[in-house]
Amino acid sequence: MSDPMEPSTSKSDPNPIISPITLLHPRREPFEHGLLPIQKLIFTDPLQALIPLKQKLASSSSSSTHRVNSDALADALQISSEHARLILDTLASVLHSEPDPLVNAHPDDVDSVGSDLSDLILFLYIQSYKRLLPRSHKDSAAVADVWPSTSAFDGYLSALSPLQLVRSNTRRFMPSQADEEAHQLSYLQKHLANIMSLLSEPVEGEGEESLVLTMEGFEHLGFLIQFGDKGSEGIPLSQAAPFFANSDPDMPAVPVPASQVLDWLLENIASSLEHITDKISAKENGPQGGSDQDVAMADASSSSARASPSARNCCFIEGVSKSSYVKQASDLKHSSMKVINCHDSVIYILAPLRYATIYGCSDATIVLGAVGKAVRVEHCERVHVIIAAKRVCIANCRECLFFLGVNQRPLVVGDNHKLQVAPYNTFYSQLEEHMAEVGIQATMNRWDEPLALGAVDPHDSLSHPAGVSDAQAESAAQLDPDQFTNFLIPNWFEGESAGSTKDNPFPLPDAYLKSQLRNQKNLSEIKQILREAPLEENRKRELSCALHLPVTYVSYTAYKVIETLRLRGVIRQVYGFNSFSSPLPDGRVISVGGQETS
């Protein structure tokens, strides 16, 4: 029997321990944006299911590149070509390797490019992942009466209702970022041996009992783990490992025994889990209101700073209530954004991003500038979301309206009710530059092709009746063109952020374009009436500004003027809510939309 192959590392350090500065972390993107509620992807025993699947896909893929297209994937998994293409699109959005051809493929070329077989196998493996349960609420009686409907929101999921978050005035029952990271690390710790066996190769002449891992195979683990705190900008995986860090770049690295790599990774996962557990314990046992955003995202009052950077390349906007909040590209040093638990407010994120999450918001308007990878909107109600993005997933939302400029079909999953979609309806001066930076194409908008999957997400750590995951989710209806209007973003920083965008870059369908022009004419008529109204000039200016904004944006003073003139309904109509007629102080009546109201 031949001697075991030696790793490419110094013999003076046989048991290297990673520095605390470079702790191992799970990559959050696959777990947060890469899970699909397609029942045939949920394997009871992923290893036993994926070994023959890998062999079948390897035989059908290109022998030189080992890339898999949607036809081969649909045949191997016995799924529709629509779902196979969805898998490839989703995988492309969460890949760790930016140079991968799938990441940069034009939508028409995705099938010809295909996915790397190893990345695809890892993607399919983690479809068995179960998300972390929300914590039990300490005062369930205090929130039991604010969510009267019966649906998948109720029971355990009812704790996630934004209305209950307001009533309970606490978020301690929701998993923190550190809780979720610990949960993901525990999952990887449990399944790493299986994952390693899927990436490893047998030593020639020694059968399946002796597996080795090549440097290329090890790099694929970068789909699930990373070192350092800067996300995809962190330390290259092979450079963080002692097995390959000193390899000659001009020569192939010597394969390493898979068992040795596994032991090293498990040791580092255990070290990272201990580190995270200590932070969580210190947070829970220490004084309330700590500022460690990666342990527990601190609540923010309406008068305090609400944007908090974490150590993991993500910025949080949390707890904004009854006010407006603006972030521009110059304000953000992170590539991901999470808007959490915001109510009765307007949030502007006018910047290029990789990922964005909107969670637990209600009665708000949220504008996302340009998101190049994926957006997830979850557990929101009565929220208007304006998004320019490559892809968007909507989960467990109610009475929300989405103005979309998206290159891929919007994905609708979970228990949704009364959702509406409409074409993109706004712009700001740097929008087209930001879209080009993250790779969004204005000529391709699939806002009107929502794809609804299972009504219950099998990735939630809840027990569901057999077969319920196959139940069809409620899709989204198209907004009536008569209710469509432009959304005007104020230019607060004129001169500081000059850009070339002068109009909505996404072409509008004819019906929506006609409605837009009609409403612009109505707005001009209203402005003319206001100019002639017997008001002081400062009040006229306030009211004119207010007409460009939904009513939730209006300052307190301007809002009182509007209430005095009974023009709240007019503003709502202009922005697509309802028609309205209202008397002015001199007795004249503003009538918009053909209906008059006493």
mmCIF file with all atom_site columns, N, CA and C in Angstrom, residues 67-95:
data_model
loop_
_atom_site.group_PDB
_atom_site.id
_atom_site.type_symbol
_atom_site.label_atom_id
_atom_site.label_alt_id
_atom_site.label_comp_id
_atom_site.label_asym_id
_atom_site.label_entity_id
_atom_site.label_seq_id
_atom_site.pdbx_PDB_ins_code
_atom_site.Cartn_x
_atom_site.Cartn_y
_atom_site.Cartn_z
_atom_site.occupancy
_atom_site.B_iso_or_equiv
_atom_site.pdbx_formal_charge
_atom_site.auth_seq_id
_atom_site.auth_comp_id
_atom_site.auth_asym_id
_atom_site.auth_atom_id
_atom_site.pdbx_PDB_model_num
ATOM 1  N N  . ARG A 1 67 ? -20.034 20.917 -16.535 1.00 0.00 ? 67 ARG A N  1
ATOM 2  C CA . ARG A 1 67 ? -21.094 21.897 -16.324 1.00 0.00 ? 67 ARG A CA 1
ATOM 3  C C  . ARG A 1 67 ? -22.423 21.298 -16.743 1.00 0.00 ? 67 ARG A C  1
ATOM 4  N N  . VAL A 1 68 ? -23.475 21.672 -16.019 1.00 0.00 ? 68 VAL A N  1
ATOM 5  C CA . VAL A 1 68 ? -24.785 21.050 -16.169 1.00 0.00 ? 68 VAL A CA 1
ATOM 6  C C  . VAL A 1 68 ? -25.791 22.100 -16.620 1.00 0.00 ? 68 VAL A C  1
ATOM 7  N N  . ASN A 1 69 ? -26.551 21.810 -17.679 1.00 0.00 ? 69 ASN A N  1
ATOM 8  C CA . ASN A 1 69 ? -27.591 22.737 -18.121 1.00 0.00 ? 69 ASN A CA 1
ATOM 9  C C  . ASN A 1 69 ? -28.941 22.324 -17.559 1.00 0.00 ? 69 ASN A C  1
ATOM 10 N N  . SER A 1 70 ? -29.965 23.128 -17.830 1.00 0.00 ? 70 SER A N  1
ATOM 11 C CA . SER A 1 70 ? -31.273 22.896 -17.205 1.00 0.00 ? 70 SER A CA 1
ATOM 12 C C  . SER A 1 70 ? -31.945 21.632 -17.721 1.00 0.00 ? 70 SER A C  1
ATOM 13 N N  . ASP A 1 71 ? -31.712 21.270 -18.974 1.00 0.00 ? 71 ASP A N  1
ATOM 14 C CA . ASP A 1 71 ? -32.319 20.042 -19.496 1.00 0.00 ? 71 ASP A CA 1
ATOM 15 C C  . ASP A 1 71 ? -31.799 18.825 -18.760 1.00 0.00 ? 71 ASP A C  1
ATOM 16 N N  . ALA A 1 72 ? -30.481 18.749 -18.581 1.00 0.00 ? 72 ALA A N  1
ATOM 17 C CA . ALA A 1 72 ? -29.897 17.614 -17.864 1.00 0.00 ? 72 ALA A CA 1
ATOM 18 C C  . ALA A 1 72 ? -30.368 17.598 -16.414 1.00 0.00 ? 72 ALA A C  1
ATOM 19 N N  . LEU A 1 73 ? -30.475 18.771 -15.803 1.00 0.00 ? 73 LEU A N  1
ATOM 20 C CA . LEU A 1 73 ? -30.927 18.855 -14.414 1.00 0.00 ? 73 LEU A CA 1
ATOM 21 C C  . LEU A 1 73 ? -32.384 18.437 -14.281 1.00 0.00 ? 73 LEU A C  1
ATOM 22 N N  . ALA A 1 74 ? -33.234 18.894 -15.209 1.00 0.00 ? 74 ALA A N  1
ATOM 23 C CA . ALA A 1 74 ? -34.647 18.519 -15.171 1.00 0.00 ? 74 ALA A CA 1
ATOM 24 C C  . ALA A 1 74 ? -34.817 17.009 -15.327 1.00 0.00 ? 74 ALA A C  1
ATOM 25 N N  . ASP A 1 75 ? -34.034 16.417 -16.198 1.00 0.00 ? 75 ASP A N  1
ATOM 26 C CA . ASP A 1 75 ? -34.121 14.972 -16.411 1.00 0.00 ? 75 ASP A CA 1
ATOM 27 C C  . ASP A 1 75 ? -33.639 14.198 -15.191 1.00 0.00 ? 75 ASP A C  1
ATOM 28 N N  . ALA A 1 76 ? -32.539 14.643 -14.587 1.00 0.00 ? 76 ALA A N  1
ATOM 29 C CA . ALA A 1 76 ? -31.978 13.919 -13.443 1.00 0.00 ? 76 ALA A CA 1
ATOM 30 C C  . ALA A 1 76 ? -32.872 14.004 -12.214 1.00 0.00 ? 76 ALA A C  1
ATOM 31 N N  . LEU A 1 77 ? -33.485 15.166 -11.989 1.00 0.00 ? 77 LEU A N  1
ATOM 32 C CA . LEU A 1 77 ? -34.320 15.367 -10.799 1.00 0.00 ? 77 LEU A CA 1
ATOM 33 C C  . LEU A 1 77 ? -35.795 15.089 -11.048 1.00 0.00 ? 77 LEU A C  1
ATOM 34 N N  . GLN A 1 78 ? -36.155 14.858 -12.323 1.00 0.00 ? 78 GLN A N  1
ATOM 35 C CA . GLN A 1 78 ? -37.554 14.668 -12.700 1.00 0.00 ? 78 GLN A CA 1
ATOM 36 C C  . GLN A 1 78 ? -38.404 15.851 -12.272 1.00 0.00 ? 78 GLN A C  1
ATOM 37 N N  . ILE A 1 79 ? -37.935 17.028 -12.654 1.00 0.00 ? 79 ILE A N  1
ATOM 38 C CA . ILE A 1 79 ? -38.661 18.258 -12.386 1.00 0.00 ? 79 ILE A CA 1
ATOM 39 C C  . ILE A 1 79 ? -38.910 18.964 -13.710 1.00 0.00 ? 79 ILE A C  1
ATOM 40 N N  . SER A 1 80 ? -39.724 20.021 -13.678 1.00 0.00 ? 80 SER A N  1
ATOM 41 C CA . SER A 1 80 ? -40.028 20.761 -14.897 1.00 0.00 ? 80 SER A CA 1
ATOM 42 C C  . SER A 1 80 ? -38.815 21.574 -15.342 1.00 0.00 ? 80 SER A C  1
ATOM 43 N N  . SER A 1 81 ? -38.768 21.894 -16.610 1.00 0.00 ? 81 SER A N  1
ATOM 44 C CA . SER A 1 81 ? -37.684 22.739 -17.118 1.00 0.00 ? 81 SER A CA 1
ATOM 45 C C  . SER A 1 81 ? -37.747 24.122 -16.483 1.00 0.00 ? 81 SER A C  1
ATOM 46 N N  . GLU A 1 82 ? -38.956 24.573 -16.132 1.00 0.00 ? 82 GLU A N  1
ATOM 47 C CA . GLU A 1 82 ? -39.126 25.864 -15.464 1.00 0.00 ? 82 GLU A CA 1
ATOM 48 C C  . GLU A 1 82 ? -38.424 25.863 -14.108 1.00 0.00 ? 82 GLU A C  1
ATOM 49 N N  . HIS A 1 83 ? -38.614 24.785 -13.352 1.00 0.00 ? 83 HIS A N  1
ATOM 50 C CA . HIS A 1 83 ? -37.968 24.692 -12.044 1.00 0.00 ? 83 HIS A CA 1
ATOM 51 C C  . HIS A 1 83 ? -36.463 24.471 -12.184 1.00 0.00 ? 83 HIS A C  1
ATOM 52 N N  . ALA A 1 84 ? -36.046 23.737 -13.198 1.00 0.00 ? 84 ALA A N  1
ATOM 53 C CA . ALA A 1 84 ? -34.610 23.539 -13.421 1.00 0.00 ? 84 ALA A CA 1
ATOM 54 C C  . ALA A 1 84 ? -33.927 24.867 -13.728 1.00 0.00 ? 84 ALA A C  1
ATOM 55 N N  . ARG A 1 85 ? -34.554 25.678 -14.544 1.00 0.00 ? 85 ARG A N  1
ATOM 56 C CA . ARG A 1 85 ? -33.986 26.992 -14.847 1.00 0.00 ? 85 ARG A CA 1
ATOM 57 C C  . ARG A 1 85 ? -33.972 27.873 -13.596 1.00 0.00 ? 85 ARG A C  1
ATOM 58 N N  . LEU A 1 86 ? -34.998 27.771 -12.766 1.00 0.00 ? 86 LEU A N  1
ATOM 59 C CA . LEU A 1 86 ? -35.037 28.522 -11.516 1.00 0.00 ? 86 LEU A CA 1
ATOM 60 C C  . LEU A 1 86 ? -33.855 28.140 -10.625 1.00 0.00 ? 86 LEU A C  1
ATOM 61 N N  . ILE A 1 87 ? -33.515 26.849 -10.598 1.00 0.00 ? 87 ILE A N  1
ATOM 62 C CA . ILE A 1 87 ? -32.377 26.392 -9.800  1.00 0.00 ? 87 ILE A CA 1
ATOM 63 C C  . ILE A 1 87 ? -31.090 27.054 -10.288 1.00 0.00 ? 87 ILE A C  1
ATOM 64 N N  . LEU A 1 88 ? -30.882 27.069 -11.597 1.00 0.00 ? 88 LEU A N  1
ATOM 65 C CA . LEU A 1 88 ? -29.665 27.680 -12.139 1.00 0.00 ? 88 LEU A CA 1
ATOM 66 C C  . LEU A 1 88 ? -29.617 29.181 -11.843 1.00 0.00 ? 88 LEU A C  1
ATOM 67 N N  . ASP A 1 89 ? -30.743 29.865 -12.014 1.00 0.00 ? 89 ASP A N  1
ATOM 68 C CA . ASP A 1 89 ? -30.777 31.307 -11.736 1.00 0.00 ? 89 ASP A CA 1
ATOM 69 C C  . ASP A 1 89 ? -30.503 31.592 -10.260 1.00 0.00 ? 89 ASP A C  1
ATOM 70 N N  . THR A 1 90 ? -31.101 30.776 -9.387  1.00 0.00 ? 90 THR A N  1
ATOM 71 C CA . THR A 1 90 ? -30.903 30.976 -7.949  1.00 0.00 ? 90 THR A CA 1
ATOM 72 C C  . THR A 1 90 ? -29.466 30.679 -7.556  1.00 0.00 ? 90 THR A C  1
ATOM 73 N N  . LEU A 1 91 ? -28.916 29.590 -8.081  1.00 0.00 ? 91 LEU A N  1
ATOM 74 C CA . LEU A 1 91 ? -27.520 29.259 -7.798  1.00 0.00 ? 91 LEU A CA 1
ATOM 75 C C  . LEU A 1 91 ? -26.593 30.387 -8.239  1.00 0.00 ? 91 LEU A C  1
ATOM 76 N N  . ALA A 1 92 ? -26.840 30.944 -9.419  1.00 0.00 ? 92 ALA A N  1
ATOM 77 C CA . ALA A 1 92 ? -25.997 32.042 -9.914  1.00 0.00 ? 92 ALA A CA 1
ATOM 78 C C  . ALA A 1 92 ? -26.019 33.230 -8.960  1.00 0.00 ? 92 ALA A C  1
ATOM 79 N N  . SER A 1 93 ? -27.151 33.463 -8.299  1.00 0.00 ? 93 SER A N  1
ATOM 80 C CA . SER A 1 93 ? -27.284 34.630 -7.425  1.00 0.00 ? 93 SER A CA 1
ATOM 81 C C  . SER A 1 93 ? -26.565 34.462 -6.092  1.00 0.00 ? 93 SER A C  1
ATOM 82 N N  . VAL A 1 94 ? -26.206 33.227 -5.715  1.00 0.00 ? 94 VAL A N  1
ATOM 83 C CA . VAL A 1 94 ? -25.566 33.014 -4.408  1.00 0.00 ? 94 VAL A CA 1
ATOM 84 C C  . VAL A 1 94 ? -24.184 32.377 -4.536  1.00 0.00 ? 94 VAL A C  1
ATOM 85 N N  . LEU A 1 95 ? -23.655 32.263 -5.747  1.00 0.00 ? 95 LEU A N  1
ATOM 86 C CA . LEU A 1 95 ? -22.323 31.684 -5.926  1.00 0.00 ? 95 LEU A CA 1
ATOM 87 C C  . LEU A 1 95 ? -21.256 32.540 -5.259  1.00 0.00 ? 95 LEU A C  1
#
